[in-house]
Short mmCIF file of N, CA and C and ligand atoms in Angstrom, two decimals:
data_model
loop_
_atom_site.label_atom_id
_atom_site.label_comp_id
_atom_site.label_asym_id
_atom_site.label_seq_id
_atom_site.Cartn_x
_atom_site.Cartn_y
_atom_site.Cartn_z
N MET D 1 0.85 -1.19 0.00
CA MET D 1 0.00 0.00 0.00
C MET D 1 0.89 1.24 0.00
N GLU D 2 0.61 2.17 -0.89
CA GLU D 2 1.40 3.40 -0.95
C GLU D 2 1.03 4.33 0.19
N GLU D 3 1.94 5.24 0.52
CA GLU D 3 1.72 6.08 1.69
C GLU D 3 0.50 6.99 1.55
N LYS D 4 0.20 7.45 0.34
CA LYS D 4 -1.01 8.27 0.19
C LYS D 4 -2.26 7.43 0.50
N ASP D 5 -2.21 6.16 0.17
CA ASP D 5 -3.33 5.27 0.48
C ASP D 5 -3.37 4.95 1.98
N ILE D 6 -2.21 4.86 2.59
CA ILE D 6 -2.17 4.63 4.04
C ILE D 6 -2.77 5.82 4.77
N LYS D 7 -2.42 7.03 4.35
CA LYS D 7 -3.01 8.20 5.00
C LYS D 7 -4.53 8.22 4.81
N LYS D 8 -4.98 7.87 3.63
CA LYS D 8 -6.43 7.81 3.38
C LYS D 8 -7.09 6.78 4.30
N ARG D 9 -6.46 5.62 4.44
CA ARG D 9 -7.01 4.58 5.32
C ARG D 9 -6.99 5.04 6.78
N LEU D 10 -5.95 5.74 7.18
CA LEU D 10 -5.90 6.26 8.55
C LEU D 10 -7.08 7.21 8.82
N VAL D 11 -7.38 8.05 7.85
CA VAL D 11 -8.51 8.98 8.01
C VAL D 11 -9.81 8.18 8.17
N GLU D 12 -9.96 7.12 7.39
CA GLU D 12 -11.15 6.27 7.53
C GLU D 12 -11.21 5.63 8.92
N LEU D 13 -10.06 5.20 9.40
CA LEU D 13 -10.00 4.53 10.71
C LEU D 13 -10.43 5.43 11.85
N LEU D 14 -10.21 6.74 11.69
CA LEU D 14 -10.59 7.67 12.77
C LEU D 14 -12.05 7.49 13.16
N GLU D 15 -12.87 7.08 12.20
CA GLU D 15 -14.30 6.86 12.47
C GLU D 15 -14.53 5.71 13.45
N LYS D 16 -13.55 4.80 13.54
CA LYS D 16 -13.70 3.64 14.42
C LYS D 16 -13.21 3.91 15.84
N SER D 17 -12.56 5.04 16.04
CA SER D 17 -12.07 5.40 17.36
C SER D 17 -13.22 5.43 18.37
N TYR D 18 -12.93 4.95 19.59
CA TYR D 18 -13.89 5.08 20.68
C TYR D 18 -13.32 6.14 21.62
N SER D 19 -13.73 7.39 21.41
CA SER D 19 -13.15 8.50 22.18
C SER D 19 -14.23 9.48 22.62
N PRO D 20 -15.26 8.98 23.33
CA PRO D 20 -16.37 9.87 23.74
C PRO D 20 -15.98 10.87 24.82
N TYR D 21 -14.88 10.64 25.52
CA TYR D 21 -14.52 11.52 26.63
C TYR D 21 -13.62 12.66 26.17
N SER D 22 -12.68 12.37 25.31
CA SER D 22 -11.78 13.42 24.81
C SER D 22 -12.26 14.02 23.50
N ASN D 23 -13.10 13.28 22.77
CA ASN D 23 -13.45 13.67 21.40
C ASN D 23 -12.20 13.94 20.58
N PHE D 24 -11.21 13.10 20.79
CA PHE D 24 -9.92 13.24 20.10
C PHE D 24 -9.56 11.89 19.46
N PRO D 25 -10.18 11.58 18.32
CA PRO D 25 -9.88 10.30 17.68
C PRO D 25 -8.47 10.25 17.13
N VAL D 26 -7.85 9.10 17.29
CA VAL D 26 -6.50 8.85 16.79
C VAL D 26 -6.51 7.47 16.14
N ALA D 27 -5.75 7.33 15.05
CA ALA D 27 -5.64 6.04 14.36
C ALA D 27 -4.18 5.76 14.06
N SER D 28 -3.86 4.48 13.95
CA SER D 28 -2.48 4.08 13.71
C SER D 28 -2.45 2.83 12.84
N ILE D 29 -1.41 2.74 12.02
CA ILE D 29 -1.15 1.54 11.22
C ILE D 29 0.30 1.14 11.45
N VAL D 30 0.50 -0.15 11.67
CA VAL D 30 1.84 -0.72 11.83
C VAL D 30 2.12 -1.63 10.63
N ILE D 31 3.29 -1.47 10.05
CA ILE D 31 3.81 -2.41 9.05
C ILE D 31 4.97 -3.14 9.71
N ASP D 32 4.92 -4.47 9.72
CA ASP D 32 5.98 -5.20 10.41
C ASP D 32 7.12 -5.58 9.47
N GLU D 33 8.08 -6.32 10.02
CA GLU D 33 9.29 -6.65 9.27
C GLU D 33 8.99 -7.52 8.05
N ASN D 34 7.84 -8.16 8.02
CA ASN D 34 7.45 -8.99 6.87
C ASN D 34 6.39 -8.31 6.01
N ASP D 35 6.24 -7.00 6.19
CA ASP D 35 5.26 -6.20 5.45
C ASP D 35 3.81 -6.58 5.76
N ASN D 36 3.58 -7.21 6.90
CA ASN D 36 2.19 -7.40 7.35
C ASN D 36 1.69 -6.06 7.90
N TYR D 37 0.38 -5.92 7.89
CA TYR D 37 -0.27 -4.63 8.12
C TYR D 37 -1.27 -4.77 9.27
N TYR D 38 -1.21 -3.86 10.21
CA TYR D 38 -2.11 -3.92 11.38
C TYR D 38 -2.66 -2.53 11.66
N GLU D 39 -3.88 -2.49 12.17
CA GLU D 39 -4.54 -1.22 12.44
C GLU D 39 -4.89 -1.10 13.92
N GLY D 40 -5.00 0.15 14.37
CA GLY D 40 -5.46 0.39 15.74
C GLY D 40 -6.05 1.78 15.85
N VAL D 41 -6.98 1.94 16.77
CA VAL D 41 -7.54 3.26 17.10
C VAL D 41 -7.50 3.41 18.61
N ASN D 42 -7.63 4.64 19.08
CA ASN D 42 -7.68 4.82 20.52
C ASN D 42 -9.03 4.33 21.05
N VAL D 43 -8.98 3.72 22.22
CA VAL D 43 -10.16 3.17 22.88
C VAL D 43 -10.17 3.71 24.30
N GLU D 44 -11.08 4.62 24.56
CA GLU D 44 -11.14 5.26 25.88
C GLU D 44 -12.07 4.48 26.82
N ASN D 45 -11.97 4.84 28.09
CA ASN D 45 -12.79 4.21 29.10
C ASN D 45 -13.16 5.28 30.12
N LYS D 46 -14.34 5.13 30.74
CA LYS D 46 -14.73 6.13 31.73
C LYS D 46 -13.78 6.15 32.92
N ALA D 47 -13.09 5.04 33.15
CA ALA D 47 -11.95 5.05 34.08
C ALA D 47 -10.73 5.40 33.23
N TYR D 48 -10.41 6.66 33.14
CA TYR D 48 -9.47 7.17 32.13
C TYR D 48 -8.17 6.39 31.98
N PRO D 49 -7.51 5.99 33.09
CA PRO D 49 -6.24 5.27 32.90
C PRO D 49 -6.40 3.93 32.19
N SER D 50 -7.61 3.45 32.08
CA SER D 50 -7.84 2.19 31.37
C SER D 50 -7.88 2.38 29.86
N SER D 51 -7.81 3.60 29.41
CA SER D 51 -7.85 3.89 27.98
C SER D 51 -6.57 3.41 27.31
N LEU D 52 -6.66 3.18 25.99
CA LEU D 52 -5.51 2.72 25.23
C LEU D 52 -5.34 3.59 24.00
N CYS D 53 -4.13 4.06 23.79
CA CYS D 53 -3.82 4.89 22.62
C CYS D 53 -3.84 4.04 21.35
N ALA D 54 -4.07 4.71 20.24
CA ALA D 54 -4.13 4.02 18.93
C ALA D 54 -2.82 3.31 18.60
N GLU D 55 -1.71 3.95 18.90
CA GLU D 55 -0.41 3.36 18.56
C GLU D 55 -0.19 2.05 19.31
N ARG D 56 -0.47 2.07 20.60
CA ARG D 56 -0.28 0.84 21.38
C ARG D 56 -1.31 -0.22 20.99
N ASN D 57 -2.50 0.22 20.61
CA ASN D 57 -3.50 -0.74 20.14
C ASN D 57 -3.00 -1.42 18.86
N ALA D 58 -2.48 -0.64 17.92
CA ALA D 58 -1.96 -1.23 16.68
C ALA D 58 -0.77 -2.14 16.96
N ILE D 59 0.11 -1.72 17.87
CA ILE D 59 1.30 -2.54 18.18
C ILE D 59 0.89 -3.84 18.87
N THR D 60 -0.03 -3.79 19.83
CA THR D 60 -0.43 -5.03 20.49
C THR D 60 -1.16 -5.96 19.53
N THR D 61 -1.92 -5.40 18.61
CA THR D 61 -2.56 -6.22 17.57
C THR D 61 -1.49 -6.87 16.70
N ALA D 62 -0.46 -6.10 16.36
CA ALA D 62 0.62 -6.63 15.53
C ALA D 62 1.37 -7.75 16.25
N ILE D 63 1.61 -7.57 17.53
CA ILE D 63 2.28 -8.63 18.31
C ILE D 63 1.42 -9.89 18.31
N THR D 64 0.13 -9.73 18.49
CA THR D 64 -0.78 -10.88 18.46
C THR D 64 -0.73 -11.56 17.10
N GLY D 65 -0.51 -10.78 16.05
CA GLY D 65 -0.42 -11.33 14.70
C GLY D 65 0.93 -11.90 14.34
N GLY D 66 1.89 -11.81 15.25
CA GLY D 66 3.20 -12.43 15.01
C GLY D 66 4.33 -11.47 14.75
N MET D 67 4.08 -10.17 14.81
CA MET D 67 5.14 -9.20 14.55
C MET D 67 6.27 -9.33 15.58
N LYS D 68 7.48 -9.20 15.11
CA LYS D 68 8.64 -9.12 16.01
C LYS D 68 9.16 -7.69 16.09
N LYS D 69 9.23 -7.02 14.94
CA LYS D 69 9.75 -5.65 14.90
C LYS D 69 8.90 -4.77 13.97
N ILE D 70 8.82 -3.50 14.33
CA ILE D 70 8.09 -2.53 13.52
C ILE D 70 8.99 -2.05 12.39
N LYS D 71 8.47 -2.14 11.17
CA LYS D 71 9.17 -1.53 10.04
C LYS D 71 8.76 -0.06 9.93
N LYS D 72 7.44 0.15 9.96
CA LYS D 72 6.91 1.51 9.92
C LYS D 72 5.69 1.57 10.82
N ILE D 73 5.53 2.72 11.48
CA ILE D 73 4.29 2.96 12.22
C ILE D 73 3.81 4.36 11.86
N TYR D 74 2.54 4.43 11.49
CA TYR D 74 1.90 5.68 11.10
C TYR D 74 0.88 6.05 12.16
N VAL D 75 0.77 7.35 12.45
CA VAL D 75 -0.22 7.82 13.42
C VAL D 75 -0.86 9.09 12.88
N ILE D 76 -2.17 9.22 13.10
CA ILE D 76 -2.88 10.42 12.65
C ILE D 76 -3.92 10.83 13.68
N ALA D 77 -4.17 12.13 13.75
CA ALA D 77 -5.28 12.67 14.54
C ALA D 77 -5.91 13.79 13.72
N ASP D 78 -7.11 14.18 14.13
CA ASP D 78 -7.88 15.16 13.37
C ASP D 78 -7.49 16.57 13.82
N ILE D 79 -6.25 16.95 13.50
CA ILE D 79 -5.69 18.23 13.93
C ILE D 79 -4.89 18.85 12.79
N ASP D 80 -4.45 20.09 13.01
CA ASP D 80 -3.78 20.83 11.94
C ASP D 80 -2.25 20.77 12.01
N ILE D 81 -1.74 19.89 12.86
CA ILE D 81 -0.30 19.61 12.90
C ILE D 81 -0.15 18.09 13.02
N PRO D 82 1.00 17.54 12.68
CA PRO D 82 1.18 16.09 12.88
C PRO D 82 1.06 15.75 14.37
N ILE D 83 0.40 14.64 14.65
CA ILE D 83 0.16 14.21 16.03
C ILE D 83 1.50 13.87 16.71
N SER D 84 1.54 14.12 18.01
CA SER D 84 2.73 13.80 18.80
C SER D 84 2.40 12.64 19.73
N PRO D 85 2.99 11.46 19.55
CA PRO D 85 2.68 10.33 20.43
C PRO D 85 3.06 10.61 21.88
N CYS D 86 2.29 10.05 22.81
CA CYS D 86 2.59 10.24 24.23
C CYS D 86 3.84 9.44 24.63
N GLY D 87 4.34 9.70 25.80
CA GLY D 87 5.55 9.05 26.26
C GLY D 87 5.42 7.54 26.36
N ALA D 88 4.26 7.06 26.83
CA ALA D 88 4.07 5.61 26.96
C ALA D 88 4.14 4.95 25.59
N CYS D 89 3.52 5.56 24.60
CA CYS D 89 3.57 4.99 23.24
C CYS D 89 4.98 5.02 22.69
N ARG D 90 5.71 6.09 22.96
CA ARG D 90 7.10 6.17 22.49
C ARG D 90 7.93 5.04 23.08
N GLN D 91 7.72 4.74 24.36
CA GLN D 91 8.46 3.65 24.99
C GLN D 91 8.08 2.31 24.38
N VAL D 92 6.80 2.09 24.10
CA VAL D 92 6.36 0.82 23.49
C VAL D 92 6.89 0.72 22.06
N MET D 93 6.88 1.84 21.33
CA MET D 93 7.48 1.84 19.99
C MET D 93 8.95 1.43 20.09
N SER D 94 9.63 1.98 21.08
CA SER D 94 11.05 1.69 21.26
C SER D 94 11.30 0.20 21.46
N GLU D 95 10.42 -0.45 22.22
CA GLU D 95 10.57 -1.87 22.53
C GLU D 95 10.63 -2.72 21.25
N PHE D 96 9.87 -2.30 20.25
CA PHE D 96 9.72 -3.13 19.04
C PHE D 96 10.34 -2.48 17.80
N SER D 97 11.22 -1.52 18.02
CA SER D 97 11.85 -0.82 16.90
C SER D 97 13.25 -1.36 16.65
N THR D 98 13.73 -1.10 15.43
CA THR D 98 15.12 -1.29 15.07
C THR D 98 15.67 0.08 14.68
N LYS D 99 16.93 0.13 14.33
CA LYS D 99 17.49 1.42 13.90
C LYS D 99 16.85 1.88 12.60
N ASP D 100 16.21 0.97 11.87
CA ASP D 100 15.58 1.32 10.59
C ASP D 100 14.10 1.61 10.70
N THR D 101 13.52 1.45 11.88
CA THR D 101 12.08 1.71 12.04
C THR D 101 11.77 3.17 11.73
N GLU D 102 10.69 3.38 10.98
CA GLU D 102 10.24 4.73 10.67
C GLU D 102 8.94 5.01 11.42
N ILE D 103 8.87 6.17 12.03
CA ILE D 103 7.68 6.63 12.74
C ILE D 103 7.17 7.84 11.97
N ILE D 104 5.98 7.72 11.39
CA ILE D 104 5.46 8.74 10.48
C ILE D 104 4.19 9.33 11.08
N LEU D 105 4.18 10.64 11.25
CA LEU D 105 3.12 11.32 11.99
C LEU D 105 2.38 12.29 11.08
N TYR D 106 1.03 12.23 11.13
CA TYR D 106 0.18 13.06 10.29
C TYR D 106 -0.87 13.79 11.13
N GLY D 107 -1.42 14.84 10.53
CA GLY D 107 -2.66 15.46 10.99
C GLY D 107 -3.59 15.51 9.80
N THR D 108 -4.90 15.45 10.04
CA THR D 108 -5.83 15.43 8.91
C THR D 108 -5.92 16.78 8.21
N LYS D 109 -5.61 17.84 8.96
CA LYS D 109 -5.82 19.18 8.41
C LYS D 109 -4.53 19.83 7.93
N THR D 110 -3.53 19.02 7.66
CA THR D 110 -2.26 19.54 7.14
C THR D 110 -1.65 18.50 6.23
N ASP D 111 -0.89 18.97 5.25
CA ASP D 111 -0.12 18.05 4.42
C ASP D 111 1.26 17.82 5.01
N ASP D 112 1.57 18.53 6.11
CA ASP D 112 2.85 18.31 6.77
C ASP D 112 2.89 16.90 7.34
N GLU D 113 4.07 16.34 7.37
CA GLU D 113 4.27 15.07 8.04
C GLU D 113 5.62 15.12 8.74
N LEU D 114 5.72 14.36 9.80
CA LEU D 114 6.99 14.26 10.52
C LEU D 114 7.44 12.81 10.46
N ARG D 115 8.75 12.62 10.28
CA ARG D 115 9.33 11.27 10.22
C ARG D 115 10.48 11.20 11.22
N TYR D 116 10.42 10.19 12.04
CA TYR D 116 11.47 10.00 13.04
C TYR D 116 11.91 8.55 13.06
N ASN D 117 13.10 8.33 13.62
CA ASN D 117 13.45 6.97 14.00
C ASN D 117 13.30 6.87 15.52
N GLU D 118 13.53 5.67 16.04
CA GLU D 118 13.27 5.44 17.46
C GLU D 118 14.12 6.33 18.35
N GLU D 119 15.37 6.49 18.00
CA GLU D 119 16.28 7.29 18.83
C GLU D 119 15.86 8.76 18.84
N GLU D 120 15.34 9.23 17.72
CA GLU D 120 14.92 10.63 17.65
C GLU D 120 13.65 10.87 18.46
N ILE D 121 12.72 9.92 18.42
CA ILE D 121 11.44 10.17 19.07
C ILE D 121 11.49 9.88 20.58
N LEU D 122 12.45 9.06 21.00
CA LEU D 122 12.60 8.80 22.42
C LEU D 122 14.07 8.61 22.77
N PRO D 123 14.80 9.72 22.84
CA PRO D 123 16.20 9.60 23.23
C PRO D 123 16.32 9.02 24.64
N TYR D 124 17.32 8.23 24.86
CA TYR D 124 17.59 7.64 26.16
C TYR D 124 16.37 6.88 26.69
N SER D 125 15.79 6.05 25.82
CA SER D 125 14.66 5.22 26.23
C SER D 125 15.09 4.21 27.28
N PHE D 126 14.12 3.66 28.00
CA PHE D 126 14.40 2.67 29.04
C PHE D 126 14.83 1.38 28.36
N LYS D 127 16.03 0.92 28.65
CA LYS D 127 16.55 -0.33 28.12
C LYS D 127 17.24 -1.07 29.26
N LEU D 128 17.15 -2.39 29.22
CA LEU D 128 17.83 -3.19 30.24
C LEU D 128 19.25 -3.48 29.81
ZN1 ZN L 1 -0.02 7.14 23.58
#
């Protein structure tokens, strides 16, 4: 799937977000090391800490599907700048990234995009 099609699919996925408390839908797509494709949206809960971000939802779905490492992860929100993943998501991305992993960030109301690798998006991540 080409990146313009991935962005289009991400916009479609925003409709599946369960975000009645924040009204801030987020969607994510993970491509793994074997070019398998996984989707995720944010899923909120009235007990707020029980909520799950779209990125971690896509990553946990990918792990369930057999992913070992992220090749690319895309994230989008309905805003006028590229979305900025939270710290917890950055740490989870770090866990499953390689030096070649690409993190691509979009907003629906801008053509701007940001591209990072794991070290750029989470310098000095927690590692054992
Ligand atoms: Zn997050």
